[in-house]
Amino acid sequence: MTENNLDVISPKLAAAIANPLFPAVDSQLRSGKHIGTEHLDNHAFLLDFQSELDLFYRRYNVELIRAPEGFFYLRPKATTLIARSVLTELEMLVGKVLCYLYLSPERLAQQGIFSTQEVYDELLNLADEGKLLKAVNQRSSGSDLDKQKLAEKVRAAIGRLRRLGMIYTVGEPNSGKFTISESVFRFGAEVRAGDDPIEAQLRLIRDGEAATPQSLQAEKQALQNDAENSENDAEVEEEFVEEEQE
């Protein structure tokens, strides 16, 4: 190790890297996983060495972020040296639905446990099924096969978000039941844990982060009045096809 390296690596950073938890935590962060209080040891490790590890990761052009809700994740810059992946449009929409469900009264009533089917049903409730089918297959005719493919895509999206640490399986691995982590607030950054749930849901709707049947019906009426306006059609598409904000 050269003298320059000794200047870069502080004693506390060296202690963090030497910690037996570091390899697993580092691998999880690099894979895009969010680490919250559900993982007590890993979360405590990041709390203890947050400043040192943030400087460490900045050398790779990424930032170690601790969200207001407490979870950690890596936020890459444009020049990142760590491989990054981008969520699909449907995965982002499912993430917004999970955020909506996290804030819903049903979360308390159901002890925080949801199922894949509930997410799928809520997705169809909050968004136009025809447009969802078109998002999966531009040539969709609304057939049962198209709906089956949409359901499969939703399950795959939930699986991807599970790997990112946004939900946690409850019971058997194939039970389809899970709890939702606070890290879903990546999909509704303006909503924070201290907010009133009802106000939070309303703000999600106003900001395009979620929708209700009433808001969608009002929007549908407006679209019918402007059916000839292609620009309005593009705006509707953008309601649930968004780029992930970094």
Tab-separated table of N, CA and C in Angstrom, residues 15-101:
chain	number	residue	atom	x	y	z
A	15	ALA	N	-11.400	0.327	9.178
A	15	ALA	CA	-12.156	-0.523	10.098
A	15	ALA	C	-13.468	-0.969	9.465
A	16	ALA	N	-14.099	-0.073	8.702
A	16	ALA	CA	-15.357	-0.422	8.036
A	16	ALA	C	-15.132	-1.515	7.005
A	17	ILE	N	-14.089	-1.368	6.196
A	17	ILE	CA	-13.805	-2.349	5.153
A	17	ILE	C	-13.412	-3.691	5.754
A	18	ALA	N	-12.740	-3.645	6.904
A	18	ALA	CA	-12.316	-4.881	7.565
A	18	ALA	C	-13.452	-5.563	8.311
A	19	ASN	N	-14.562	-4.849	8.518
A	19	ASN	CA	-15.697	-5.416	9.242
A	19	ASN	C	-16.273	-6.597	8.460
A	20	PRO	N	-16.588	-7.702	9.124
A	20	PRO	CA	-17.128	-8.872	8.413
A	20	PRO	C	-18.458	-8.607	7.707
A	21	LEU	N	-19.167	-7.558	8.085
A	21	LEU	CA	-20.431	-7.231	7.426
A	21	LEU	C	-20.223	-6.519	6.091
A	22	PHE	N	-19.055	-5.921	5.905
A	22	PHE	CA	-18.843	-5.075	4.729
A	22	PHE	C	-19.054	-5.789	3.398
A	23	PRO	N	-18.503	-6.976	3.166
A	23	PRO	CA	-18.670	-7.599	1.842
A	23	PRO	C	-20.128	-7.765	1.426
A	24	ALA	N	-20.963	-8.245	2.345
A	24	ALA	CA	-22.377	-8.456	2.014
A	24	ALA	C	-23.099	-7.129	1.802
A	25	VAL	N	-22.849	-6.161	2.689
A	25	VAL	CA	-23.503	-4.856	2.563
A	25	VAL	C	-23.080	-4.169	1.271
A	26	ASP	N	-21.798	-4.222	0.973
A	26	ASP	CA	-21.276	-3.607	-0.247
A	26	ASP	C	-21.911	-4.236	-1.490
A	27	SER	N	-22.009	-5.548	-1.503
A	27	SER	CA	-22.604	-6.246	-2.650
A	27	SER	C	-24.072	-5.874	-2.819
A	28	GLN	N	-24.794	-5.797	-1.702
A	28	GLN	CA	-26.211	-5.448	-1.769
A	28	GLN	C	-26.412	-4.032	-2.291
A	29	LEU	N	-25.634	-3.096	-1.785
A	29	LEU	CA	-25.757	-1.711	-2.234
A	29	LEU	C	-25.428	-1.581	-3.719
A	30	ARG	N	-24.372	-2.257	-4.148
A	30	ARG	CA	-23.969	-2.174	-5.558
A	30	ARG	C	-25.017	-2.798	-6.482
A	31	SER	N	-25.772	-3.755	-5.977
A	31	SER	CA	-26.813	-4.392	-6.791
A	31	SER	C	-28.093	-3.563	-6.847
A	32	GLY	N	-28.125	-2.447	-6.101
A	32	GLY	CA	-29.294	-1.577	-6.108
A	32	GLY	C	-30.228	-1.787	-4.936
A	33	LYS	N	-29.859	-2.653	-4.005
A	33	LYS	CA	-30.748	-2.950	-2.886
A	33	LYS	C	-30.791	-1.797	-1.893
A	34	HIS	N	-31.962	-1.612	-1.298
A	34	HIS	CA	-32.163	-0.624	-0.247
A	34	HIS	C	-32.069	-1.333	1.097
A	35	ILE	N	-31.336	-0.764	2.019
A	35	ILE	CA	-31.116	-1.400	3.318
A	35	ILE	C	-31.788	-0.557	4.393
A	36	GLY	N	-32.836	-1.114	4.993
A	36	GLY	CA	-33.579	-0.411	6.023
A	36	GLY	C	-33.409	-1.059	7.382
A	37	THR	N	-34.224	-0.617	8.316
A	37	THR	CA	-34.124	-1.116	9.686
A	37	THR	C	-34.553	-2.569	9.807
A	38	GLU	N	-35.169	-3.117	8.745
A	38	GLU	CA	-35.520	-4.538	8.778
A	38	GLU	C	-34.269	-5.406	8.916
A	39	HIS	N	-33.148	-4.898	8.425
A	39	HIS	CA	-31.865	-5.601	8.534
A	39	HIS	C	-31.040	-4.884	9.601
A	40	LEU	N	-31.260	-5.248	10.845
A	40	LEU	CA	-30.720	-4.491	11.972
A	40	LEU	C	-29.208	-4.349	11.918
A	41	ASP	N	-28.497	-5.456	11.734
A	41	ASP	CA	-27.035	-5.411	11.777
A	41	ASP	C	-26.470	-4.589	10.622
A	42	ASN	N	-26.954	-4.841	9.426
A	42	ASN	CA	-26.446	-4.112	8.260
A	42	ASN	C	-26.772	-2.626	8.343
A	43	HIS	N	-27.967	-2.318	8.822
A	43	HIS	CA	-28.371	-0.920	8.954
A	43	HIS	C	-27.535	-0.221	10.016
A	44	ALA	N	-27.307	-0.889	11.138
A	44	ALA	CA	-26.478	-0.307	12.199
A	44	ALA	C	-25.049	-0.082	11.712
A	45	PHE	N	-24.544	-1.014	10.910
A	45	PHE	CA	-23.203	-0.876	10.339
A	45	PHE	C	-23.115	0.380	9.474
A	46	LEU	N	-24.120	0.607	8.639
A	46	LEU	CA	-24.117	1.787	7.779
A	46	LEU	C	-24.255	3.070	8.588
A	47	LEU	N	-25.020	3.026	9.654
A	47	LEU	CA	-25.127	4.195	10.529
A	47	LEU	C	-23.780	4.529	11.156
A	48	ASP	N	-23.069	3.517	11.592
A	48	ASP	CA	-21.785	3.726	12.268
A	48	ASP	C	-20.724	4.297	11.330
A	49	PHE	N	-20.754	3.873	10.070
A	49	PHE	CA	-19.689	4.254	9.140
A	49	PHE	C	-20.213	5.063	7.946
A	50	GLN	N	-21.339	5.743	8.122
A	50	GLN	CA	-21.975	6.432	6.999
A	50	GLN	C	-21.047	7.433	6.316
A	51	SER	N	-20.420	8.316	7.079
A	51	SER	CA	-19.574	9.360	6.490
A	51	SER	C	-18.389	8.769	5.748
A	52	GLU	N	-17.740	7.790	6.369
A	52	GLU	CA	-16.559	7.181	5.753
A	52	GLU	C	-16.925	6.415	4.477
A	53	LEU	N	-18.028	5.682	4.525
A	53	LEU	CA	-18.427	4.908	3.355
A	53	LEU	C	-18.936	5.809	2.230
A	54	ASP	N	-19.542	6.938	2.587
A	54	ASP	CA	-19.975	7.868	1.549
A	54	ASP	C	-18.767	8.380	0.765
A	55	LEU	N	-17.689	8.738	1.461
A	55	LEU	CA	-16.459	9.171	0.792
A	55	LEU	C	-15.878	8.036	-0.047
A	56	PHE	N	-15.972	6.823	0.469
A	56	PHE	CA	-15.468	5.654	-0.254
A	56	PHE	C	-16.212	5.480	-1.579
A	57	TYR	N	-17.542	5.545	-1.535
A	57	TYR	CA	-18.336	5.321	-2.745
A	57	TYR	C	-18.259	6.494	-3.721
A	58	ARG	N	-17.956	7.685	-3.223
A	58	ARG	CA	-17.828	8.830	-4.121
A	58	ARG	C	-16.665	8.646	-5.089
A	59	ARG	N	-15.712	7.812	-4.714
A	59	ARG	CA	-14.603	7.522	-5.633
A	59	ARG	C	-15.105	6.747	-6.851
A	60	TYR	N	-16.282	6.119	-6.719
A	60	TYR	CA	-16.910	5.402	-7.837
A	60	TYR	C	-17.987	6.258	-8.511
A	61	ASN	N	-18.036	7.540	-8.123
A	61	ASN	CA	-19.041	8.474	-8.655
A	61	ASN	C	-20.467	8.051	-8.313
A	62	VAL	N	-20.647	7.564	-7.099
A	62	VAL	CA	-21.977	7.301	-6.551
A	62	VAL	C	-22.023	7.878	-5.143
A	63	GLU	N	-23.225	8.105	-4.639
A	63	GLU	CA	-23.403	8.649	-3.295
A	63	GLU	C	-24.136	7.641	-2.418
A	64	LEU	N	-23.708	7.529	-1.183
A	64	LEU	CA	-24.438	6.719	-0.204
A	64	LEU	C	-25.486	7.622	0.430
A	65	ILE	N	-26.744	7.351	0.135
A	65	ILE	CA	-27.847	8.196	0.585
A	65	ILE	C	-28.573	7.541	1.753
A	66	ARG	N	-28.846	8.346	2.770
A	66	ARG	CA	-29.746	7.911	3.839
A	66	ARG	C	-31.013	8.751	3.723
A	67	ALA	N	-32.105	8.117	3.339
A	67	ALA	CA	-33.373	8.818	3.143
A	67	ALA	C	-33.948	9.262	4.486
A	68	PRO	N	-34.860	10.240	4.488
A	68	PRO	CA	-35.483	10.675	5.742
A	68	PRO	C	-36.144	9.536	6.514
A	69	GLU	N	-36.614	8.503	5.804
A	69	GLU	CA	-37.221	7.353	6.484
A	69	GLU	C	-36.177	6.435	7.097
A	70	GLY	N	-34.902	6.664	6.801
A	70	GLY	CA	-33.838	5.901	7.448
A	70	GLY	C	-33.146	4.867	6.589
A	71	PHE	N	-33.723	4.484	5.455
A	71	PHE	CA	-33.094	3.440	4.643
A	71	PHE	C	-31.929	4.014	3.830
A	72	PHE	N	-30.979	3.136	3.500
A	72	PHE	CA	-29.792	3.517	2.735
A	72	PHE	C	-29.866	2.951	1.319
A	73	TYR	N	-29.257	3.667	0.385
A	73	TYR	CA	-29.110	3.155	-0.983
A	73	TYR	C	-28.018	3.962	-1.682
A	74	LEU	N	-27.529	3.447	-2.786
A	74	LEU	CA	-26.533	4.159	-3.584
A	74	LEU	C	-27.224	4.904	-4.720
A	75	ARG	N	-26.880	6.179	-4.858
A	75	ARG	CA	-27.431	6.983	-5.950
A	75	ARG	C	-26.308	7.295	-6.933
A	76	PRO	N	-26.356	6.726	-8.126
A	76	PRO	CA	-25.262	6.921	-9.085
A	76	PRO	C	-25.327	8.274	-9.777
A	77	LYS	N	-24.164	8.783	-10.127
A	77	LYS	CA	-24.071	9.965	-10.968
A	77	LYS	C	-23.943	9.505	-12.420
A	78	ALA	N	-23.976	10.466	-13.327
A	78	ALA	CA	-23.912	10.108	-14.746
A	78	ALA	C	-22.617	9.391	-15.094
A	79	THR	N	-21.559	9.696	-14.340
A	79	THR	CA	-20.241	9.108	-14.624
A	79	THR	C	-19.929	7.923	-13.717
A	80	THR	N	-20.953	7.281	-13.174
A	80	THR	CA	-20.740	6.184	-12.231
A	80	THR	C	-19.843	5.090	-12.803
A	81	LEU	N	-19.015	4.531	-11.937
A	81	LEU	CA	-18.158	3.407	-12.308
A	81	LEU	C	-18.766	2.078	-11.869
A	82	ILE	N	-19.926	2.150	-11.214
A	82	ILE	CA	-20.631	0.951	-10.763
A	82	ILE	C	-21.801	0.700	-11.716
A	83	ALA	N	-21.913	-0.520	-12.173
A	83	ALA	CA	-22.985	-0.853	-13.117
A	83	ALA	C	-24.342	-0.489	-12.530
A	84	ARG	N	-25.192	0.062	-13.354
A	84	ARG	CA	-26.525	0.457	-12.898
A	84	ARG	C	-27.565	-0.117	-13.846
A	85	SER	N	-28.758	-0.306	-13.321
A	85	SER	CA	-29.868	-0.783	-14.140
A	85	SER	C	-31.035	0.173	-13.970
A	86	VAL	N	-31.874	0.244	-14.977
A	86	VAL	CA	-33.004	1.166	-14.979
A	86	VAL	C	-34.298	0.371	-14.865
A	87	LEU	N	-35.189	0.835	-14.014
A	87	LEU	CA	-36.484	0.180	-13.870
A	87	LEU	C	-37.327	0.396	-15.121
A	88	THR	N	-38.121	-0.597	-15.453
A	88	THR	CA	-39.042	-0.450	-16.577
A	88	THR	C	-40.211	0.440	-16.166
A	89	GLU	N	-40.983	0.865	-17.158
A	89	GLU	CA	-42.138	1.716	-16.880
A	89	GLU	C	-43.131	1.018	-15.958
A	90	LEU	N	-43.381	-0.267	-16.206
A	90	LEU	CA	-44.333	-1.003	-15.384
A	90	LEU	C	-43.795	-1.191	-13.974
A	91	GLU	N	-42.499	-1.440	-13.831
A	91	GLU	CA	-41.910	-1.595	-12.499
A	91	GLU	C	-42.053	-0.315	-11.690
A	92	MET	N	-41.878	0.831	-12.342
A	92	MET	CA	-42.052	2.099	-11.641
A	92	MET	C	-43.506	2.307	-11.238
A	93	LEU	N	-44.423	1.927	-12.101
A	93	LEU	CA	-45.840	2.072	-11.778
A	93	LEU	C	-46.222	1.170	-10.610
A	94	VAL	N	-45.739	-0.070	-10.614
A	94	VAL	CA	-46.003	-0.982	-9.497
A	94	VAL	C	-45.409	-0.404	-8.215
A	95	GLY	N	-44.239	0.216	-8.308
A	95	GLY	CA	-43.640	0.854	-7.139
A	95	GLY	C	-44.511	1.958	-6.581
A	96	LYS	N	-45.132	2.737	-7.461
A	96	LYS	CA	-46.029	3.794	-7.014
A	96	LYS	C	-47.272	3.209	-6.337
A	97	VAL	N	-47.771	2.104	-6.870
A	97	VAL	CA	-48.918	1.440	-6.249
A	97	VAL	C	-48.538	0.934	-4.856
A	98	LEU	N	-47.342	0.383	-4.711
A	98	LEU	CA	-46.882	-0.076	-3.398
A	98	LEU	C	-46.795	1.089	-2.420
A	99	CYS	N	-46.324	2.235	-2.907
A	99	CYS	CA	-46.263	3.423	-2.058
A	99	CYS	C	-47.666	3.840	-1.632
A	100	TYR	N	-48.592	3.792	-2.556
A	100	TYR	CA	-49.991	4.117	-2.267
A	100	TYR	C	-50.551	3.169	-1.209
A	101	LEU	N	-50.277	1.869	-1.364
A	101	LEU	CA	-50.774	0.880	-0.410
A	101	LEU	C	-50.132	1.055	0.961
